[in-house]
mmCIF file of C-alpha atoms in Angstrom:
data_model
loop_
_atom_site.group_PDB
_atom_site.id
_atom_site.type_symbol
_atom_site.label_atom_id
_atom_site.label_comp_id
_atom_site.label_asym_id
_atom_site.label_seq_id
_atom_site.Cartn_x
_atom_site.Cartn_y
_atom_site.Cartn_z
ATOM 1 C CA MET A 5 53.124 -45.133 44.129
ATOM 2 C CA LYS A 6 49.970 -45.744 42.114
ATOM 3 C CA VAL A 7 47.040 -46.419 44.461
ATOM 4 C CA LEU A 8 43.461 -47.445 43.778
ATOM 5 C CA LEU A 9 41.273 -46.071 46.563
ATOM 6 C CA ALA A 10 37.884 -47.798 46.685
ATOM 7 C CA GLY A 11 35.075 -45.933 48.429
ATOM 8 C CA ALA A 12 36.935 -42.684 47.797
ATOM 9 C CA PHE A 13 34.007 -40.279 48.098
ATOM 10 C CA GLY A 14 32.501 -41.389 51.394
ATOM 11 C CA HIS A 15 33.152 -39.521 54.647
ATOM 12 C CA LEU A 16 36.254 -41.527 55.568
ATOM 13 C CA GLY A 17 37.197 -42.193 51.956
ATOM 14 C CA SER A 18 37.500 -38.516 51.044
ATOM 15 C CA ASP A 19 39.846 -37.969 53.998
ATOM 16 C CA VAL A 20 41.958 -40.951 52.936
ATOM 17 C CA LEU A 21 41.979 -39.529 49.400
ATOM 18 C CA LYS A 22 43.283 -36.190 50.657
ATOM 19 C CA SER A 23 45.961 -37.919 52.727
ATOM 20 C CA LEU A 24 47.087 -40.014 49.748
ATOM 21 C CA VAL A 25 47.278 -36.945 47.501
ATOM 22 C CA ASN A 26 49.176 -34.971 50.150
ATOM 23 C CA ALA A 27 51.643 -37.854 50.433
ATOM 24 C CA GLY A 28 52.385 -37.565 46.712
ATOM 25 C CA HIS A 29 50.732 -40.771 45.469
ATOM 26 C CA GLU A 30 49.085 -41.171 42.081
ATOM 27 C CA VAL A 31 45.495 -42.007 42.993
ATOM 28 C CA ILE A 32 42.542 -43.542 41.175
ATOM 29 C CA ALA A 33 39.520 -42.534 43.273
ATOM 30 C CA ALA A 34 36.839 -45.178 42.703
ATOM 31 C CA ASP A 35 33.297 -45.150 44.091
ATOM 32 C CA ILE A 36 29.702 -45.839 43.091
ATOM 33 C CA VAL A 37 29.069 -42.069 43.267
ATOM 34 C CA THR A 38 31.672 -39.350 42.685
ATOM 35 C CA ARG A 39 31.459 -35.722 43.813
ATOM 36 C CA ASP A 40 33.418 -32.486 43.715
ATOM 37 C CA LEU A 41 35.927 -32.051 46.541
ATOM 38 C CA ASP A 42 37.863 -29.009 47.704
ATOM 39 C CA PHE A 43 41.128 -30.412 46.302
ATOM 40 C CA ASP A 44 42.334 -32.162 43.153
ATOM 41 C CA GLY A 45 45.322 -34.304 42.138
ATOM 42 C CA PHE A 46 43.455 -37.601 41.577
ATOM 43 C CA THR A 47 41.570 -39.451 38.837
ATOM 44 C CA PRO A 48 37.889 -40.104 39.663
ATOM 45 C CA LEU A 49 36.318 -43.401 38.586
ATOM 46 C CA LYS A 50 32.579 -44.002 38.919
ATOM 47 C CA ILE A 51 32.045 -47.733 39.329
ATOM 48 C CA ASP A 52 29.746 -50.241 41.029
ATOM 49 C CA MET A 53 32.151 -52.730 42.600
ATOM 50 C CA THR A 54 29.364 -55.200 43.394
ATOM 51 C CA ASP A 55 29.346 -55.907 39.618
ATOM 52 C CA LYS A 56 32.294 -58.243 39.008
ATOM 53 C CA GLU A 57 32.427 -57.525 35.280
ATOM 54 C CA LYS A 58 32.773 -53.782 35.828
ATOM 55 C CA VAL A 59 35.725 -54.325 38.165
ATOM 56 C CA ASN A 60 37.709 -56.095 35.448
ATOM 57 C CA GLY A 61 40.859 -54.154 34.548
ATOM 58 C CA ILE A 62 40.678 -51.405 37.172
ATOM 59 C CA CYS A 63 43.822 -52.623 38.968
ATOM 60 C CA GLU A 64 46.108 -52.643 35.930
ATOM 61 C CA GLY A 65 49.398 -50.939 36.811
ATOM 62 C CA VAL A 66 48.300 -50.373 40.415
ATOM 63 C CA ASP A 67 50.825 -50.888 43.224
ATOM 64 C CA ALA A 68 48.410 -50.819 46.166
ATOM 65 C CA VAL A 69 44.666 -50.984 46.802
ATOM 66 C CA VAL A 70 43.047 -49.263 49.786
ATOM 67 C CA SER A 71 39.382 -50.122 50.398
ATOM 68 C CA THR A 72 36.978 -48.245 52.648
ATOM 69 C CA VAL A 73 34.018 -49.899 50.876
ATOM 70 C CA GLY A 74 31.184 -50.812 53.218
ATOM 71 C CA LEU A 75 27.444 -50.395 53.696
ATOM 72 C CA THR A 76 26.876 -47.610 56.228
ATOM 73 C CA LYS A 77 23.069 -47.529 56.326
ATOM 74 C CA ALA A 78 20.052 -49.719 55.696
ATOM 75 C CA SER A 79 19.267 -50.452 52.054
ATOM 76 C CA GLU A 80 16.319 -52.115 50.345
ATOM 77 C CA THR A 81 18.434 -53.093 47.326
ATOM 78 C CA VAL A 82 21.770 -54.404 48.660
ATOM 79 C CA THR A 83 22.978 -56.175 51.799
ATOM 80 C CA PRO A 84 26.314 -56.101 53.656
ATOM 81 C CA TYR A 85 27.085 -59.411 51.959
ATOM 82 C CA ASP A 86 26.743 -57.671 48.577
ATOM 83 C CA VAL A 87 28.923 -54.710 49.582
ATOM 84 C CA ASP A 88 31.196 -55.317 52.589
ATOM 85 C CA TYR A 89 31.966 -58.841 51.403
ATOM 86 C CA GLY A 90 30.981 -59.073 47.732
ATOM 87 C CA ALA A 91 32.327 -55.771 46.396
ATOM 88 C CA ASN A 92 35.592 -56.165 48.308
ATOM 89 C CA LYS A 93 35.953 -59.785 47.143
ATOM 90 C CA ASN A 94 35.541 -58.636 43.525
ATOM 91 C CA LEU A 95 38.199 -56.000 44.101
ATOM 92 C CA LEU A 96 40.554 -58.482 45.770
ATOM 93 C CA ASP A 97 40.167 -60.992 42.920
ATOM 94 C CA GLU A 98 41.019 -58.278 40.404
ATOM 95 C CA ALA A 99 43.989 -57.100 42.495
ATOM 96 C CA LEU A 100 45.341 -60.647 42.590
ATOM 97 C CA ARG A 101 44.857 -61.070 38.853
ATOM 98 C CA ALA A 102 46.656 -57.787 38.131
ATOM 99 C CA GLY A 103 49.571 -58.549 40.451
ATOM 100 C CA VAL A 104 48.913 -55.749 42.948
ATOM 101 C CA LYS A 105 51.470 -55.911 45.767
ATOM 102 C CA ASN A 106 49.475 -54.507 48.720
ATOM 103 C CA PHE A 107 45.828 -54.515 49.772
ATOM 104 C CA ALA A 108 44.647 -52.410 52.743
ATOM 105 C CA TYR A 109 41.119 -52.866 54.109
ATOM 106 C CA VAL A 110 39.061 -50.901 56.647
ATOM 107 C CA SER A 111 36.935 -53.237 58.764
ATOM 108 C CA VAL A 112 35.612 -52.510 62.285
ATOM 109 C CA ILE A 113 36.788 -53.443 65.761
ATOM 110 C CA LYS A 114 35.522 -56.832 67.043
ATOM 111 C CA ALA A 115 33.968 -57.707 63.674
ATOM 112 C CA ASP A 116 34.794 -61.371 64.294
ATOM 113 C CA LYS A 117 32.943 -61.321 67.632
ATOM 114 C CA GLY A 118 29.608 -60.182 66.154
ATOM 115 C CA ARG A 119 29.004 -62.858 63.550
ATOM 116 C CA HIS A 120 25.240 -62.819 64.251
ATOM 117 C CA ILE A 121 25.104 -59.250 62.897
ATOM 118 C CA PRO A 122 25.240 -59.023 59.074
ATOM 119 C CA MET A 123 27.210 -55.739 59.010
ATOM 120 C CA LEU A 124 29.933 -57.387 61.123
ATOM 121 C CA ASP A 125 29.770 -60.894 59.712
ATOM 122 C CA ALA A 126 30.276 -59.637 56.148
ATOM 123 C CA LYS A 127 33.379 -57.671 57.203
ATOM 124 C CA ALA A 128 34.772 -60.644 59.119
ATOM 125 C CA MET A 129 34.175 -62.849 56.087
ATOM 126 C CA PHE A 130 36.207 -60.518 53.913
ATOM 127 C CA GLU A 131 38.996 -60.295 56.492
ATOM 128 C CA GLU A 132 39.248 -64.083 56.235
ATOM 129 C CA GLU A 133 39.361 -63.946 52.427
ATOM 130 C CA LEU A 134 42.083 -61.305 52.521
ATOM 131 C CA LYS A 135 44.240 -63.261 54.981
ATOM 132 C CA LYS A 136 44.094 -66.479 52.984
ATOM 133 C CA SER A 137 44.603 -64.790 49.592
ATOM 134 C CA GLY A 138 48.381 -64.569 49.957
ATOM 135 C CA ILE A 139 48.547 -60.874 49.046
ATOM 136 C CA GLN A 140 50.480 -58.583 51.402
ATOM 137 C CA HIS A 141 47.767 -56.870 53.404
ATOM 138 C CA THR A 142 46.877 -54.465 56.194
ATOM 139 C CA ILE A 143 43.577 -54.646 58.087
ATOM 140 C CA TYR A 144 42.363 -51.668 60.109
ATOM 141 C CA ARG A 145 39.665 -52.118 62.755
ATOM 142 C CA PRO A 146 38.533 -48.647 63.906
ATOM 143 C CA THR A 147 36.446 -48.104 67.029
ATOM 144 C CA GLY A 148 34.179 -45.508 65.428
ATOM 145 C CA TYR A 149 34.412 -41.888 64.345
ATOM 146 C CA PHE A 150 33.767 -38.499 65.923
ATOM 147 C CA TYR A 151 30.958 -37.697 63.501
ATOM 148 C CA ASP A 152 29.200 -41.040 64.129
ATOM 149 C CA VAL A 153 28.894 -40.249 67.826
ATOM 150 C CA ALA A 154 27.723 -36.712 67.058
ATOM 151 C CA HIS A 155 24.976 -38.140 64.802
ATOM 152 C CA ILE A 156 23.716 -40.165 67.755
ATOM 153 C CA PHE A 157 24.017 -37.671 70.617
ATOM 154 C CA GLN A 158 23.399 -34.209 69.157
ATOM 155 C CA PRO A 159 19.759 -34.822 68.085
ATOM 156 C CA LYS A 160 18.972 -36.419 71.462
ATOM 157 C CA VAL A 161 20.495 -33.508 73.372
ATOM 158 C CA GLU A 162 18.462 -31.066 71.250
ATOM 159 C CA LYS A 163 15.323 -32.928 72.329
ATOM 160 C CA GLY A 164 16.482 -32.614 75.938
ATOM 161 C CA LYS A 165 17.090 -36.241 76.870
ATOM 162 C CA VAL A 166 19.590 -39.016 76.110
ATOM 163 C CA SER A 167 18.585 -42.654 76.555
ATOM 164 C CA LEU A 168 21.378 -45.196 77.041
ATOM 165 C CA LEU A 169 21.142 -48.955 77.285
ATOM 166 C CA LYS A 170 21.302 -50.429 80.767
ATOM 167 C CA THR A 171 24.476 -52.531 81.088
ATOM 168 C CA LYS A 172 26.285 -54.225 83.986
ATOM 169 C CA GLU A 173 29.352 -52.049 83.487
ATOM 170 C CA PRO A 174 29.729 -48.628 81.805
ATOM 171 C CA ILE A 175 30.476 -48.952 78.086
ATOM 172 C CA ARG A 176 33.624 -47.145 76.935
ATOM 173 C CA CYS A 177 34.988 -46.061 73.586
ATOM 174 C CA ASN A 178 37.907 -44.124 72.127
ATOM 175 C CA VAL A 179 36.580 -42.934 68.779
ATOM 176 C CA ILE A 180 38.909 -41.303 66.256
ATOM 177 C CA ASP A 181 38.588 -38.328 63.915
ATOM 178 C CA THR A 182 38.543 -39.445 60.285
ATOM 179 C CA PRO A 183 41.414 -37.156 59.130
ATOM 180 C CA ASP A 184 43.607 -38.673 61.861
ATOM 181 C CA PHE A 185 42.559 -42.191 60.900
ATOM 182 C CA ALA A 186 43.136 -41.416 57.224
ATOM 183 C CA ASP A 187 46.736 -40.408 57.933
ATOM 184 C CA TYR A 188 47.246 -43.617 59.909
ATOM 185 C CA ILE A 189 45.837 -45.679 57.023
ATOM 186 C CA VAL A 190 48.180 -44.109 54.492
ATOM 187 C CA GLU A 191 51.188 -44.435 56.787
ATOM 188 C CA HIS A 192 50.603 -48.171 57.293
ATOM 189 C CA MET A 193 48.976 -49.244 54.007
ATOM 190 C CA CYS A 194 52.008 -51.268 52.921
ATOM 191 C CA ASP A 195 52.698 -52.986 56.230
ATOM 192 C CA ASP A 196 53.315 -56.699 55.921
ATOM 193 C CA ASN A 197 50.229 -58.699 56.937
ATOM 194 C CA LYS A 198 49.300 -56.576 59.946
ATOM 195 C CA SER A 199 45.982 -55.974 61.692
ATOM 196 C CA TYR A 200 45.457 -52.851 63.783
ATOM 197 C CA ASP A 201 42.656 -51.959 66.198
ATOM 198 C CA VAL A 202 42.696 -48.160 65.958
ATOM 199 C CA GLY A 203 41.048 -45.442 68.042
ATOM 200 C CA GLY A 204 41.636 -41.926 69.267
ATOM 201 C CA THR A 205 43.648 -40.719 72.236
ATOM 202 C CA GLU A 206 40.706 -40.084 74.616
ATOM 203 C CA THR A 207 38.548 -42.800 76.174
ATOM 204 C CA TYR A 208 35.110 -42.030 77.633
ATOM 205 C CA THR A 209 32.005 -43.866 78.784
ATOM 206 C CA PHE A 210 28.761 -43.144 76.939
ATOM 207 C CA GLU A 211 27.477 -41.387 80.037
ATOM 208 C CA GLU A 212 30.524 -39.108 80.052
ATOM 209 C CA ILE A 213 30.005 -38.394 76.361
ATOM 210 C CA ALA A 214 26.335 -37.523 76.940
ATOM 211 C CA LYS A 215 27.281 -35.134 79.735
ATOM 212 C CA MET A 216 29.913 -33.459 77.528
ATOM 213 C CA PHE A 217 27.292 -32.881 74.831
ATOM 214 C CA PHE A 218 24.812 -31.435 77.331
ATOM 215 C CA ASP A 219 27.520 -29.205 78.813
ATOM 216 C CA ALA A 220 28.617 -27.944 75.380
ATOM 217 C CA ALA A 221 24.962 -27.235 74.524
ATOM 218 C CA GLY A 222 24.493 -25.353 77.800
ATOM 219 C CA LYS A 223 21.813 -27.758 79.060
ATOM 220 C CA GLU A 224 21.263 -29.719 82.232
ATOM 221 C CA PRO A 225 22.038 -33.409 81.647
ATOM 222 C CA LYS A 226 18.982 -35.659 81.436
ATOM 223 C CA ILE A 227 20.020 -39.276 80.967
ATOM 224 C CA SER A 228 17.810 -42.353 81.243
ATOM 225 C CA TYR A 229 18.678 -46.042 80.997
ATOM 226 C CA VAL A 230 16.535 -48.538 79.128
ATOM 227 C CA PRO A 231 16.820 -52.350 79.011
ATOM 228 C CA SER A 232 18.536 -53.763 75.942
ATOM 229 C CA PHE A 233 15.461 -55.804 74.964
ATOM 230 C CA MET A 234 13.904 -52.502 73.840
ATOM 231 C CA PHE A 235 16.178 -52.694 70.790
ATOM 232 C CA ASP A 236 14.793 -56.167 70.084
ATOM 233 C CA LEU A 237 11.246 -54.770 70.105
ATOM 234 C CA ILE A 238 12.277 -51.904 67.825
ATOM 235 C CA GLU A 239 13.895 -54.422 65.495
ATOM 236 C CA LEU A 240 10.704 -56.477 65.245
ATOM 237 C CA MET A 241 8.668 -53.350 64.492
ATOM 238 C CA ASN A 242 10.808 -52.515 61.454
ATOM 239 C CA PRO A 243 10.941 -54.131 57.997
ATOM 240 C CA LYS A 244 13.526 -56.875 57.549
ATOM 241 C CA TRP A 245 15.886 -54.731 55.470
ATOM 242 C CA LYS A 246 16.290 -52.253 58.360
ATOM 243 C CA ARG A 247 16.885 -54.801 61.106
ATOM 244 C CA GLY A 248 20.608 -55.309 60.501
ATOM 245 C CA VAL A 249 21.367 -51.653 61.232
ATOM 246 C CA ILE A 250 19.307 -51.838 64.441
ATOM 247 C CA LYS A 251 21.223 -54.948 65.520
ATOM 248 C CA PHE A 252 24.473 -53.125 64.832
ATOM 249 C CA GLY A 253 23.297 -50.106 66.825
ATOM 250 C CA LYS A 254 22.483 -52.280 69.832
ATOM 251 C CA TRP A 255 25.877 -53.979 69.594
ATOM 252 C CA THR A 256 27.798 -50.697 69.569
ATOM 253 C CA MET A 257 25.923 -49.542 72.687
ATOM 254 C CA THR A 258 26.671 -52.725 74.642
ATOM 255 C CA GLU A 259 30.292 -53.489 73.668
ATOM 256 C CA ASP A 260 33.421 -51.673 74.792
ATOM 257 C CA MET A 261 35.045 -50.072 71.736
ATOM 258 C CA VAL A 262 38.535 -49.336 73.013
ATOM 259 C CA ALA A 263 41.492 -49.930 70.703
ATOM 260 C CA ASP A 264 45.061 -50.529 71.786
ATOM 261 C CA VAL A 265 46.417 -48.251 69.037
ATOM 262 C CA LYS A 266 45.635 -44.657 70.032
ATOM 263 C CA ALA A 267 46.366 -42.478 67.013
ATOM 264 C CA GLY A 268 45.937 -38.912 65.888
ATOM 265 C CA LYS A 269 46.139 -35.428 67.316
ATOM 266 C CA HIS A 270 42.499 -34.330 67.430
ATOM 267 C CA SER A 271 40.633 -34.178 70.743
ATOM 268 C CA PHE A 272 37.137 -35.645 70.935
ATOM 269 C CA SER A 273 36.162 -33.400 73.857
ATOM 270 C CA ALA A 274 37.336 -30.343 71.891
ATOM 271 C CA PHE A 275 35.372 -31.581 68.859
ATOM 272 C CA ILE A 276 32.162 -31.664 70.918
ATOM 273 C CA LYS A 277 32.692 -28.086 72.089
ATOM 274 C CA GLU A 278 33.440 -26.974 68.519
ATOM 275 C CA ILE A 279 30.109 -28.389 67.315
ATOM 276 C CA TYR A 280 28.210 -25.885 69.437
ATOM 277 C CA GLU A 281 30.684 -23.023 69.063
ATOM 278 C CA LYS A 282 30.387 -23.206 65.280
ATOM 279 C CA GLY A 283 26.717 -24.202 65.129
ATOM 280 C CA LEU A 284 27.393 -27.463 63.286
ATOM 281 C CA LYS A 285 24.598 -29.971 62.665
ATOM 282 C CA PHE A 286 24.907 -33.728 62.498
#
């Protein structure tokens, strides 16, 4: 099958690319920035998908589109509405014009419940566009990824203290390793109009995760709890273009992120131990 993979050189995208290649698909690997990977068997395509004119023609002869396109950090030049919604809408319009049979899209769990947050609202908007387009589609809503949690907790543990938001009930999540999620994406990319909330096989509270990081680092756990309005103060202290990411960060620390689909074979607890055994930095 000929597949256009959009966002092919991001963290998740490169794992999806490897999974597609390993499955024997002919792949066009499209992204705003390309880079060398430790495997080949695909055709790289450097393209800015927020520019509708540049997207013209890229889906010719393509059987399926898989999009991992999304804004993952604050930007002064583009918004989630430009990328998560706009770039994917351009790609969908071109896929429809070219007669592509399947469109698979990576969103995020509970995107439709956080419409006050631009990074979620833009994804929910595109989910709606995809559903009403008439194309056969698959929507994946992951809980989060191993490396995302490591980015949050490892630096705090190195400083000797983890601060969590004070909530009525402990917040839980079952994050998934991106290679596992990539395999799940490829396996289900041609499902008929399905939506999947996807996570890993292990569910933990944030407090349990913090303690696992401290234990793996060989340190005594030091965990404090701060009121959620502290995020609101931090948001006000930052320029407007950074505030959406702060809102998203607060949301992820106050919402359960537990998916009903528990996929993959990699252990999150083992991943945490491996970070310190191998001296990895996030």
